[in-house]
PDB file of N, CA and C in Angstrom:
ATOM      1  N   MET A   1      69.403 -35.208 -21.042  1.00  0.00           N
ATOM      2  CA  MET A   1      69.158 -36.160 -19.829  1.00  0.00           C
ATOM      3  C   MET A   1      67.573 -36.688 -19.840  1.00  0.00           C
ATOM      4  N   ASP A   2      67.499 -37.876 -19.518  1.00  0.00           N
ATOM      5  CA  ASP A   2      66.296 -38.420 -19.242  1.00  0.00           C
ATOM      6  C   ASP A   2      65.346 -37.767 -18.241  1.00  0.00           C
ATOM      7  N   ILE A   3      64.194 -37.508 -18.387  1.00  0.00           N
ATOM      8  CA  ILE A   3      63.133 -36.846 -17.692  1.00  0.00           C
ATOM      9  C   ILE A   3      63.024 -37.667 -16.306  1.00  0.00           C
ATOM     10  N   LEU A   4      63.367 -38.777 -16.283  1.00  0.00           N
ATOM     11  CA  LEU A   4      63.168 -39.678 -14.865  1.00  0.00           C
ATOM     12  C   LEU A   4      64.643 -39.211 -14.170  1.00  0.00           C
ATOM     13  N   LYS A   5      65.705 -39.314 -14.687  1.00  0.00           N
ATOM     14  CA  LYS A   5      66.911 -38.759 -14.172  1.00  0.00           C
ATOM     15  C   LYS A   5      66.804 -37.461 -13.539  1.00  0.00           C
ATOM     16  N   ASP A   6      66.459 -36.712 -14.345  1.00  0.00           N
ATOM     17  CA  ASP A   6      66.238 -35.079 -13.963  1.00  0.00           C
ATOM     18  C   ASP A   6      65.087 -35.096 -12.758  1.00  0.00           C
ATOM     19  N   ALA A   7      63.952 -35.711 -12.811  1.00  0.00           N
ATOM     20  CA  ALA A   7      63.255 -35.765 -11.720  1.00  0.00           C
ATOM     21  C   ALA A   7      63.937 -36.339 -10.404  1.00  0.00           C
ATOM     22  N   GLU A   8      64.577 -37.228 -10.682  1.00  0.00           N
ATOM     23  CA  GLU A   8      65.304 -37.942  -9.527  1.00  0.00           C
ATOM     24  C   GLU A   8      66.395 -37.058  -8.763  1.00  0.00           C
ATOM     25  N   LYS A   9      67.084 -36.076  -9.701  1.00  0.00           N
ATOM     26  CA  LYS A   9      68.096 -35.156  -9.151  1.00  0.00           C
ATOM     27  C   LYS A   9      67.264 -34.049  -8.438  1.00  0.00           C
ATOM     28  N   ILE A  10      66.311 -33.763  -8.989  1.00  0.00           N
ATOM     29  CA  ILE A  10      65.366 -32.541  -8.338  1.00  0.00           C
ATOM     30  C   ILE A  10      64.928 -33.110  -7.005  1.00  0.00           C
ATOM     31  N   PHE A  11      64.352 -34.560  -7.054  1.00  0.00           N
ATOM     32  CA  PHE A  11      63.976 -34.828  -5.783  1.00  0.00           C
ATOM     33  C   PHE A  11      65.247 -35.055  -4.724  1.00  0.00           C
ATOM     34  N   LYS A  12      66.319 -35.368  -5.002  1.00  0.00           N
ATOM     35  CA  LYS A  12      67.285 -35.305  -4.119  1.00  0.00           C
ATOM     36  C   LYS A  12      67.748 -33.935  -3.750  1.00  0.00           C
ATOM     37  N   GLU A  13      67.724 -32.981  -4.436  1.00  0.00           N
ATOM     38  CA  GLU A  13      67.966 -31.641  -4.189  1.00  0.00           C
ATOM     39  C   GLU A  13      66.930 -31.071  -3.086  1.00  0.00           C
ATOM     40  N   ARG A  14      65.656 -31.292  -3.317  1.00  0.00           N
ATOM     41  CA  ARG A  14      64.561 -30.912  -2.476  1.00  0.00           C
ATOM     42  C   ARG A  14      64.690 -31.458  -1.108  1.00  0.00           C
ATOM     43  N   HIS A  15      65.107 -32.730  -1.160  1.00  0.00           N
ATOM     44  CA  HIS A  15      65.285 -33.552   0.128  1.00  0.00           C
ATOM     45  C   HIS A  15      66.397 -32.802   0.944  1.00  0.00           C
ATOM     46  N   ASN A  16      67.560 -32.524   0.324  1.00  0.00           N
ATOM     47  CA  ASN A  16      68.633 -31.849   0.885  1.00  0.00           C
ATOM     48  C   ASN A  16      68.188 -30.271   1.295  1.00  0.00           C
ATOM     49  N   GLN A  17      67.395 -29.726   0.794  1.00  0.00           N
ATOM     50  CA  GLN A  17      66.965 -28.348   0.923  1.00  0.00           C
ATOM     51  C   GLN A  17      65.788 -28.287   1.963  1.00  0.00           C
ATOM     52  N   TYR A  18      64.812 -29.244   2.013  1.00  0.00           N
ATOM     53  CA  TYR A  18      63.776 -29.167   2.948  1.00  0.00           C
ATOM     54  C   TYR A  18      63.653 -30.332   3.834  1.00  0.00           C
ATOM     55  N   GLY A  19      64.545 -31.321   3.706  1.00  0.00           N
ATOM     56  CA  GLY A  19      64.258 -32.560   4.529  1.00  0.00           C
ATOM     57  C   GLY A  19      63.297 -33.408   4.047  1.00  0.00           C
ATOM     58  N   ASP A  20      62.905 -34.650   4.935  1.00  0.00           N
ATOM     59  CA  ASP A  20      62.004 -35.602   4.621  1.00  0.00           C
ATOM     60  C   ASP A  20      60.554 -35.068   4.229  1.00  0.00           C
ATOM     61  N   PHE A  21      60.141 -35.472   3.256  1.00  0.00           N
ATOM     62  CA  PHE A  21      58.777 -34.953   2.783  1.00  0.00           C
ATOM     63  C   PHE A  21      57.670 -35.318   3.709  1.00  0.00           C
ATOM     64  N   VAL A  22      57.737 -36.703   4.279  1.00  0.00           N
ATOM     65  CA  VAL A  22      56.618 -37.262   4.908  1.00  0.00           C
ATOM     66  C   VAL A  22      56.125 -36.254   6.140  1.00  0.00           C
ATOM     67  N   PRO A  23      56.909 -36.058   7.143  1.00  0.00           N
ATOM     68  CA  PRO A  23      56.401 -34.973   8.057  1.00  0.00           C
ATOM     69  C   PRO A  23      55.894 -33.730   7.417  1.00  0.00           C
ATOM     70  N   ARG A  24      56.569 -33.299   6.327  1.00  0.00           N
ATOM     71  CA  ARG A  24      55.994 -31.757   5.841  1.00  0.00           C
ATOM     72  C   ARG A  24      54.558 -31.985   5.241  1.00  0.00           C
ATOM     73  N   PHE A  25      54.236 -33.101   4.487  1.00  0.00           N
ATOM     74  CA  PHE A  25      53.247 -33.345   3.883  1.00  0.00           C
ATOM     75  C   PHE A  25      52.005 -33.581   4.969  1.00  0.00           C
ATOM     76  N   LYS A  26      52.404 -34.264   6.112  1.00  0.00           N
ATOM     77  CA  LYS A  26      51.510 -34.586   7.288  1.00  0.00           C
ATOM     78  C   LYS A  26      51.171 -33.245   7.773  1.00  0.00           C
ATOM     79  N   LYS A  27      52.156 -32.369   8.003  1.00  0.00           N
ATOM     80  CA  LYS A  27      51.730 -31.208   8.582  1.00  0.00           C
ATOM     81  C   LYS A  27      50.961 -30.274   7.663  1.00  0.00           C
ATOM     82  N   THR A  28      51.259 -30.176   6.423  1.00  0.00           N
ATOM     83  CA  THR A  28      50.454 -29.519   5.403  1.00  0.00           C
ATOM     84  C   THR A  28      49.065 -30.090   5.577  1.00  0.00           C
ATOM     85  N   ALA A  29      48.909 -31.184   5.557  1.00  0.00           N
ATOM     86  CA  ALA A  29      47.626 -31.872   5.627  1.00  0.00           C
ATOM     87  C   ALA A  29      46.699 -31.508   7.056  1.00  0.00           C
ATOM     88  N   LEU A  30      47.351 -31.490   8.035  1.00  0.00           N
ATOM     89  CA  LEU A  30      46.731 -31.031   9.176  1.00  0.00           C
ATOM     90  C   LEU A  30      46.132 -29.373   8.985  1.00  0.00           C
ATOM     91  N   LEU A  31      47.061 -28.742   8.292  1.00  0.00           N
ATOM     92  CA  LEU A  31      46.712 -27.218   8.181  1.00  0.00           C
ATOM     93  C   LEU A  31      45.528 -27.122   7.111  1.00  0.00           C
ATOM     94  N   TYR A  32      45.564 -27.793   6.108  1.00  0.00           N
ATOM     95  CA  TYR A  32      44.396 -27.982   5.247  1.00  0.00           C
ATOM     96  C   TYR A  32      43.001 -28.667   6.028  1.00  0.00           C
ATOM     97  N   THR A  33      43.364 -29.502   6.770  1.00  0.00           N
ATOM     98  CA  THR A  33      42.043 -30.046   7.785  1.00  0.00           C
ATOM     99  C   THR A  33      41.632 -28.833   8.509  1.00  0.00           C
ATOM    100  N   ALA A  34      42.509 -28.214   9.220  1.00  0.00           N
ATOM    101  CA  ALA A  34      41.884 -27.134  10.231  1.00  0.00           C
ATOM    102  C   ALA A  34      41.172 -25.905   9.341  1.00  0.00           C
ATOM    103  N   LEU A  35      41.806 -25.799   8.162  1.00  0.00           N
ATOM    104  CA  LEU A  35      41.351 -24.632   7.242  1.00  0.00           C
ATOM    105  C   LEU A  35      40.180 -25.009   6.654  1.00  0.00           C
ATOM    106  N   LEU A  36      39.727 -26.191   6.131  1.00  0.00           N
ATOM    107  CA  LEU A  36      38.656 -26.604   5.584  1.00  0.00           C
ATOM    108  C   LEU A  36      37.491 -27.244   6.484  1.00  0.00           C
ATOM    109  N   GLY A  37      37.864 -27.869   7.555  1.00  0.00           N
ATOM    110  CA  GLY A  37      37.007 -28.425   8.425  1.00  0.00           C
ATOM    111  C   GLY A  37      36.732 -29.782   8.074  1.00  0.00           C
ATOM    112  N   ILE A  38      37.436 -30.319   7.123  1.00  0.00           N
ATOM    113  CA  ILE A  38      37.360 -31.692   6.582  1.00  0.00           C
ATOM    114  C   ILE A  38      38.738 -32.466   6.788  1.00  0.00           C
ATOM    115  N   LYS A  39      38.722 -33.663   6.991  1.00  0.00           N
ATOM    116  CA  LYS A  39      40.017 -34.541   7.153  1.00  0.00           C
ATOM    117  C   LYS A  39      40.715 -34.595   5.528  1.00  0.00           C
ATOM    118  N   VAL A  40      41.910 -34.336   5.554  1.00  0.00           N
ATOM    119  CA  VAL A  40      42.795 -34.025   4.534  1.00  0.00           C
ATOM    120  C   VAL A  40      43.990 -34.866   4.575  1.00  0.00           C
ATOM    121  N   ALA A  41      44.373 -35.757   3.671  1.00  0.00           N
ATOM    122  CA  ALA A  41      45.509 -36.615   3.952  1.00  0.00           C
ATOM    123  C   ALA A  41      46.788 -36.114   3.085  1.00  0.00           C
ATOM    124  N   GLY A  42      47.963 -36.211   3.614  1.00  0.00           N
ATOM    125  CA  GLY A  42      49.183 -35.993   2.981  1.00  0.00           C
ATOM    126  C   GLY A  42      49.163 -36.336   1.483  1.00  0.00           C
ATOM    127  N   SER A  43      48.600 -37.415   1.114  1.00  0.00           N
ATOM    128  CA  SER A  43      48.533 -38.092  -0.262  1.00  0.00           C
ATOM    129  C   SER A  43      47.547 -37.177  -1.320  1.00  0.00           C
ATOM    130  N   THR A  44      46.583 -36.517  -0.617  1.00  0.00           N
ATOM    131  CA  THR A  44      45.569 -35.660  -1.128  1.00  0.00           C
ATOM    132  C   THR A  44      46.116 -34.207  -1.478  1.00  0.00           C
ATOM    133  N   ILE A  45      47.374 -33.948  -0.528  1.00  0.00           N
ATOM    134  CA  ILE A  45      47.758 -32.789  -0.915  1.00  0.00           C
ATOM    135  C   ILE A  45      48.801 -32.718  -2.282  1.00  0.00           C
ATOM    136  N   CYS A  46      49.368 -34.211  -2.383  1.00  0.00           N
ATOM    137  CA  CYS A  46      50.046 -34.384  -3.742  1.00  0.00           C
ATOM    138  C   CYS A  46      48.997 -34.452  -4.908  1.00  0.00           C
ATOM    139  N   LYS A  47      48.021 -34.810  -4.753  1.00  0.00           N
ATOM    140  CA  LYS A  47      46.849 -34.926  -5.843  1.00  0.00           C
ATOM    141  C   LYS A  47      46.586 -33.366  -6.136  1.00  0.00           C
ATOM    142  N   LEU A  48      46.326 -32.562  -5.149  1.00  0.00           N
ATOM    143  CA  LEU A  48      45.959 -31.216  -5.441  1.00  0.00           C
ATOM    144  C   LEU A  48      47.150 -30.526  -6.223  1.00  0.00           C
ATOM    145  N   ILE A  49      48.409 -30.758  -5.837  1.00  0.00           N
ATOM    146  CA  ILE A  49      49.413 -30.083  -6.558  1.00  0.00           C
ATOM    147  C   ILE A  49      49.524 -30.617  -7.924  1.00  0.00           C
ATOM    148  N   ILE A  50      49.325 -31.836  -7.924  1.00  0.00           N
ATOM    149  CA  ILE A  50      49.595 -32.392  -9.424  1.00  0.00           C
ATOM    150  C   ILE A  50      48.423 -31.766 -10.226  1.00  0.00           C
ATOM    151  N   LEU A  51      47.168 -31.622  -9.875  1.00  0.00           N
ATOM    152  CA  LEU A  51      46.123 -30.936 -10.608  1.00  0.00           C
ATOM    153  C   LEU A  51      46.548 -29.472 -11.090  1.00  0.00           C
ATOM    154  N   GLU A  52      47.231 -28.676 -10.238  1.00  0.00           N
ATOM    155  CA  GLU A  52      47.489 -27.278 -10.478  1.00  0.00           C
ATOM    156  C   GLU A  52      48.788 -27.526 -11.524  1.00  0.00           C
ATOM    157  N   LYS A  53      49.608 -28.494 -11.446  1.00  0.00           N
ATOM    158  CA  LYS A  53      50.633 -28.681 -12.317  1.00  0.00           C
ATOM    159  C   LYS A  53      50.139 -28.928 -13.828  1.00  0.00           C
ATOM    160  N   LEU A  54      49.023 -29.986 -13.906  1.00  0.00           N
ATOM    161  CA  LEU A  54      48.342 -30.141 -15.123  1.00  0.00           C
ATOM    162  C   LEU A  54      47.743 -29.013 -15.675  1.00  0.00           C
ATOM    163  N   SER A  55      47.022 -28.260 -14.809  1.00  0.00           N
ATOM    164  CA  SER A  55      46.341 -26.905 -15.267  1.00  0.00           C
ATOM    165  C   SER A  55      47.424 -25.904 -15.945  1.00  0.00           C
ATOM    166  N   ARG A  56      48.411 -25.914 -15.312  1.00  0.00           N
ATOM    167  CA  ARG A  56      49.576 -25.084 -15.860  1.00  0.00           C
ATOM    168  C   ARG A  56      50.086 -25.702 -17.181  1.00  0.00           C
ATOM    169  N   SER A  57      50.109 -26.733 -17.312  1.00  0.00           N
ATOM    170  CA  SER A  57      50.785 -27.426 -18.485  1.00  0.00           C
ATOM    171  C   SER A  57      49.683 -27.355 -19.669  1.00  0.00           C
ATOM    172  N   GLY A  58      48.640 -27.014 -19.440  1.00  0.00           N
ATOM    173  CA  GLY A  58      47.564 -26.873 -20.603  1.00  0.00           C
ATOM    174  C   GLY A  58      47.910 -25.468 -21.240  1.00  0.00           C
ATOM    175  N   HIS A  59      48.659 -24.538 -20.709  1.00  0.00           N
ATOM    176  CA  HIS A  59      48.968 -23.427 -21.436  1.00  0.00           C
ATOM    177  C   HIS A  59      50.096 -23.343 -22.240  1.00  0.00           C
ATOM    178  N   THR A  60      51.105 -23.862 -21.738  1.00  0.00           N
ATOM    179  CA  THR A  60      52.295 -23.946 -22.674  1.00  0.00           C
ATOM    180  C   THR A  60      53.483 -25.077 -22.130  1.00  0.00           C
ATOM    181  N   TYR A  61      54.252 -25.753 -22.950  1.00  0.00           N
ATOM    182  CA  TYR A  61      55.094 -26.709 -22.304  1.00  0.00           C
ATOM    183  C   TYR A  61      56.248 -26.050 -21.635  1.00  0.00           C
ATOM    184  N   VAL A  62      56.285 -26.509 -20.036  1.00  0.00           N
ATOM    185  CA  VAL A  62      57.314 -26.120 -19.246  1.00  0.00           C
ATOM    186  C   VAL A  62      57.818 -27.432 -18.749  1.00  0.00           C
ATOM    187  N   LYS A  63      58.934 -27.926 -19.024  1.00  0.00           N
ATOM    188  CA  LYS A  63      59.376 -29.099 -18.423  1.00  0.00           C
ATOM    189  C   LYS A  63      59.291 -29.378 -16.969  1.00  0.00           C
ATOM    190  N   ASP A  64      59.613 -28.201 -16.191  1.00  0.00           N
ATOM    191  CA  ASP A  64      59.434 -28.352 -14.748  1.00  0.00           C
ATOM    192  C   ASP A  64      58.093 -28.718 -14.135  1.00  0.00           C
ATOM    193  N   ASN A  65      57.114 -28.485 -15.062  1.00  0.00           N
ATOM    194  CA  ASN A  65      55.712 -28.921 -14.470  1.00  0.00           C
ATOM    195  C   ASN A  65      55.745 -30.363 -14.579  1.00  0.00           C
ATOM    196  N   TRP A  66      56.321 -31.099 -15.586  1.00  0.00           N
ATOM    197  CA  TRP A  66      56.334 -32.317 -15.725  1.00  0.00           C
ATOM    198  C   TRP A  66      57.191 -33.234 -14.742  1.00  0.00           C
ATOM    199  N   LEU A  67      58.160 -32.438 -14.521  1.00  0.00           N
ATOM    200  CA  LEU A  67      59.267 -33.130 -13.606  1.00  0.00           C
ATOM    201  C   LEU A  67      58.824 -32.995 -12.039  1.00  0.00           C
ATOM    202  N   ASP A  68      57.816 -31.998 -11.983  1.00  0.00           N
ATOM    203  CA  ASP A  68      57.149 -32.027 -10.481  1.00  0.00           C
ATOM    204  C   ASP A  68      56.030 -32.851 -10.266  1.00  0.00           C
ATOM    205  N   ILE A  69      55.188 -33.102 -11.519  1.00  0.00           N
ATOM    206  CA  ILE A  69      54.209 -34.366 -11.406  1.00  0.00           C
ATOM    207  C   ILE A  69      54.748 -35.505 -11.268  1.00  0.00           C
ATOM    208  N   ILE A  70      55.946 -35.902 -11.779  1.00  0.00           N
ATOM    209  CA  ILE A  70      56.640 -37.084 -11.617  1.00  0.00           C
ATOM    210  C   ILE A  70      56.914 -37.328 -10.124  1.00  0.00           C
ATOM    211  N   ASN A  71      57.504 -36.271  -9.575  1.00  0.00           N
ATOM    212  CA  ASN A  71      58.083 -36.245  -8.010  1.00  0.00           C
ATOM    213  C   ASN A  71      56.819 -36.269  -6.984  1.00  0.00           C
ATOM    214  N   TYR A  72      55.719 -35.500  -7.414  1.00  0.00           N
ATOM    215  CA  TYR A  72      54.516 -35.480  -6.412  1.00  0.00           C
ATOM    216  C   TYR A  72      53.740 -36.764  -6.687  1.00  0.00           C
ATOM    217  N   SER A  73      53.800 -37.440  -7.712  1.00  0.00           N
ATOM    218  CA  SER A  73      53.161 -38.913  -7.779  1.00  0.00           C
ATOM    219  C   SER A  73      54.056 -39.635  -7.124  1.00  0.00           C
ATOM    220  N   LEU A  74      55.382 -39.733  -7.091  1.00  0.00           N
ATOM    221  CA  LEU A  74      56.061 -40.612  -6.181  1.00  0.00           C
ATOM    222  C   LEU A  74      55.837 -40.332  -4.602  1.00  0.00           C
ATOM    223  N   MET A  75      55.813 -38.988  -4.511  1.00  0.00           N
ATOM    224  CA  MET A  75      55.459 -38.887  -2.956  1.00  0.00           C
ATOM    225  C   MET A  75      54.186 -39.306  -2.635  1.00  0.00           C
ATOM    226  N   GLY A  76      53.077 -38.861  -3.226  1.00  0.00           N
ATOM    227  CA  GLY A  76      51.690 -39.330  -3.174  1.00  0.00           C
ATOM    228  C   GLY A  76      51.651 -40.808  -3.073  1.00  0.00           C
ATOM    229  N   GLU A  77      52.414 -41.621  -3.676  1.00  0.00           N
ATOM    230  CA  GLU A  77      52.151 -43.092  -3.694  1.00  0.00           C
ATOM    231  C   GLU A  77      52.883 -43.561  -2.496  1.00  0.00           C
ATOM    232  N   ILE A  78      53.981 -42.944  -1.952  1.00  0.00           N
ATOM    233  CA  ILE A  78      54.762 -43.456  -0.505  1.00  0.00           C
ATOM    234  C   ILE A  78      53.695 -43.004   0.422  1.00  0.00           C
ATOM    235  N   LEU A  79      53.305 -41.660   0.379  1.00  0.00           N
ATOM    236  CA  LEU A  79      52.303 -41.166   1.603  1.00  0.00           C
ATOM    237  C   LEU A  79      50.891 -42.044   1.721  1.00  0.00           C
ATOM    238  N   GLN A  80      50.447 -42.524   0.571  1.00  0.00           N
ATOM    239  CA  GLN A  80      49.120 -43.197   0.576  1.00  0.00           C
ATOM    240  C   GLN A  80      49.369 -44.629   1.206  1.00  0.00           C
ATOM    241  N   LYS A  81      50.610 -45.257   0.939  1.00  0.00           N
ATOM    242  CA  LYS A  81      50.898 -46.547   1.506  1.00  0.00           C
ATOM    243  C   LYS A  81      51.071 -46.442   3.101  1.00  0.00           C
ATOM    244  N   LEU A  82      51.688 -45.394   3.402  1.00  0.00           N
ATOM    245  CA  LEU A  82      51.899 -45.094   4.806  1.00  0.00           C
ATOM    246  C   LEU A  82      50.524 -44.809   5.572  1.00  0.00           C
ATOM    247  N   GLU A  83      49.715 -44.060   4.772  1.00  0.00           N
ATOM    248  CA  GLU A  83      48.234 -43.730   5.423  1.00  0.00           C
ATOM    249  C   GLU A  83      47.490 -45.087   5.511  1.00  0.00           C
ATOM    250  N   ASP A  84      47.532 -45.702   4.483  1.00  0.00           N
ATOM    251  CA  ASP A  84      46.689 -47.141   4.527  1.00  0.00           C
ATOM    252  C   ASP A  84      47.168 -48.080   5.718  1.00  0.00           C
ATOM    253  N   GLN A  85      48.586 -48.122   5.781  1.00  0.00           N
ATOM    254  CA  GLN A  85      49.301 -48.908   6.922  1.00  0.00           C
ATOM    255  C   GLN A  85      48.910 -48.351   8.149  1.00  0.00           C
ATOM    256  N   GLU A  86      48.821 -47.077   8.246  1.00  0.00           N
ATOM    257  CA  GLU A  86      48.437 -46.347   9.671  1.00  0.00           C
ATOM    258  C   GLU A  86      46.911 -46.855   9.979  1.00  0.00           C
ATOM    259  N   THR A  87      46.207 -46.774   8.918  1.00  0.00           N
ATOM    260  CA  THR A  87      44.619 -47.010   9.242  1.00  0.00           C
ATOM    261  C   THR A  87      44.652 -48.495   9.500  1.00  0.00           C
ATOM    262  N   LYS A  88      45.178 -49.342   8.939  1.00  0.00           N
ATOM    263  CA  LYS A  88      45.208 -50.964   9.432  1.00  0.00           C
ATOM    264  C   LYS A  88      45.714 -50.954  10.688  1.00  0.00           C
ATOM    265  N   GLU A  89      46.560 -50.498  11.083  1.00  0.00           N
ATOM    266  CA  GLU A  89      47.307 -50.519  12.492  1.00  0.00           C
ATOM    267  C   GLU A  89      46.216 -50.097  13.532  1.00  0.00           C
ATOM    268  N   LYS A  90      45.406 -49.047  13.241  1.00  0.00           N
ATOM    269  CA  LYS A  90      44.429 -48.714  14.189  1.00  0.00           C
ATOM    270  C   LYS A  90      43.284 -49.353  14.188  1.00  0.00           C
ATOM    271  N   VAL A  91      42.791 -50.113  13.237  1.00  0.00           N
ATOM    272  CA  VAL A  91      41.710 -50.846  13.193  1.00  0.00           C
ATOM    273  C   VAL A  91      42.028 -52.416  13.059  1.00  0.00           C
ATOM    274  N   LYS A  92      42.218 -52.927  14.178  1.00  0.00           N
ATOM    275  CA  LYS A  92      42.674 -54.353  13.970  1.00  0.00           C
ATOM    276  C   LYS A  92      41.517 -55.148  14.204  1.00  0.00           C
ATOM    277  N   PRO A  93      41.117 -56.251  13.364  1.00  0.00           N
ATOM    278  CA  PRO A  93      40.159 -57.260  13.667  1.00  0.00           C
ATOM    279  C   PRO A  93      40.074 -57.983  15.025  1.00  0.00           C
ATOM    280  N   ILE A  94      38.885 -58.340  15.421  1.00  0.00           N
ATOM    281  CA  ILE A  94      38.784 -58.926  16.546  1.00  0.00           C
ATOM    282  C   ILE A  94      38.930 -60.404  16.287  1.00  0.00           C
ATOM    283  N   LYS A  95      39.608 -61.239  16.918  1.00  0.00           N
ATOM    284  CA  LYS A  95      39.766 -62.796  16.547  1.00  0.00           C
ATOM    285  C   LYS A  95      39.095 -63.484  17.544  1.00  0.00           C
TER     286      LYS A  95
END
C-alpha cells in the first residue's frame, strides 16, 4: 500500500479514537505555555513531535515514524492556517 494511503488510514483511525485534533493541540499548546512560561502554538507542538520522529528515524528504519511525520505535517499546516486566521481577526487595520 502507498505510504500516503497508509497515513490517511491512520489519520482517520486516530480521529475516531481521539476526536478532532485541533482542540487537543490547542490544549496541549496551553499546557506547554504554562510549563515553559512562553507562548507555544499548536502548530509548534506538531513541529516538536516531527523533530522527535526525525531523531528516531536516524537510528533505524521504522515506517511508523514516516507515517507520523506525514500526519503531523498535515495537522501542523492546518493549525498554522487557523492560527494565522485567528491573529488576523484579532488585529484588524484601522480604516
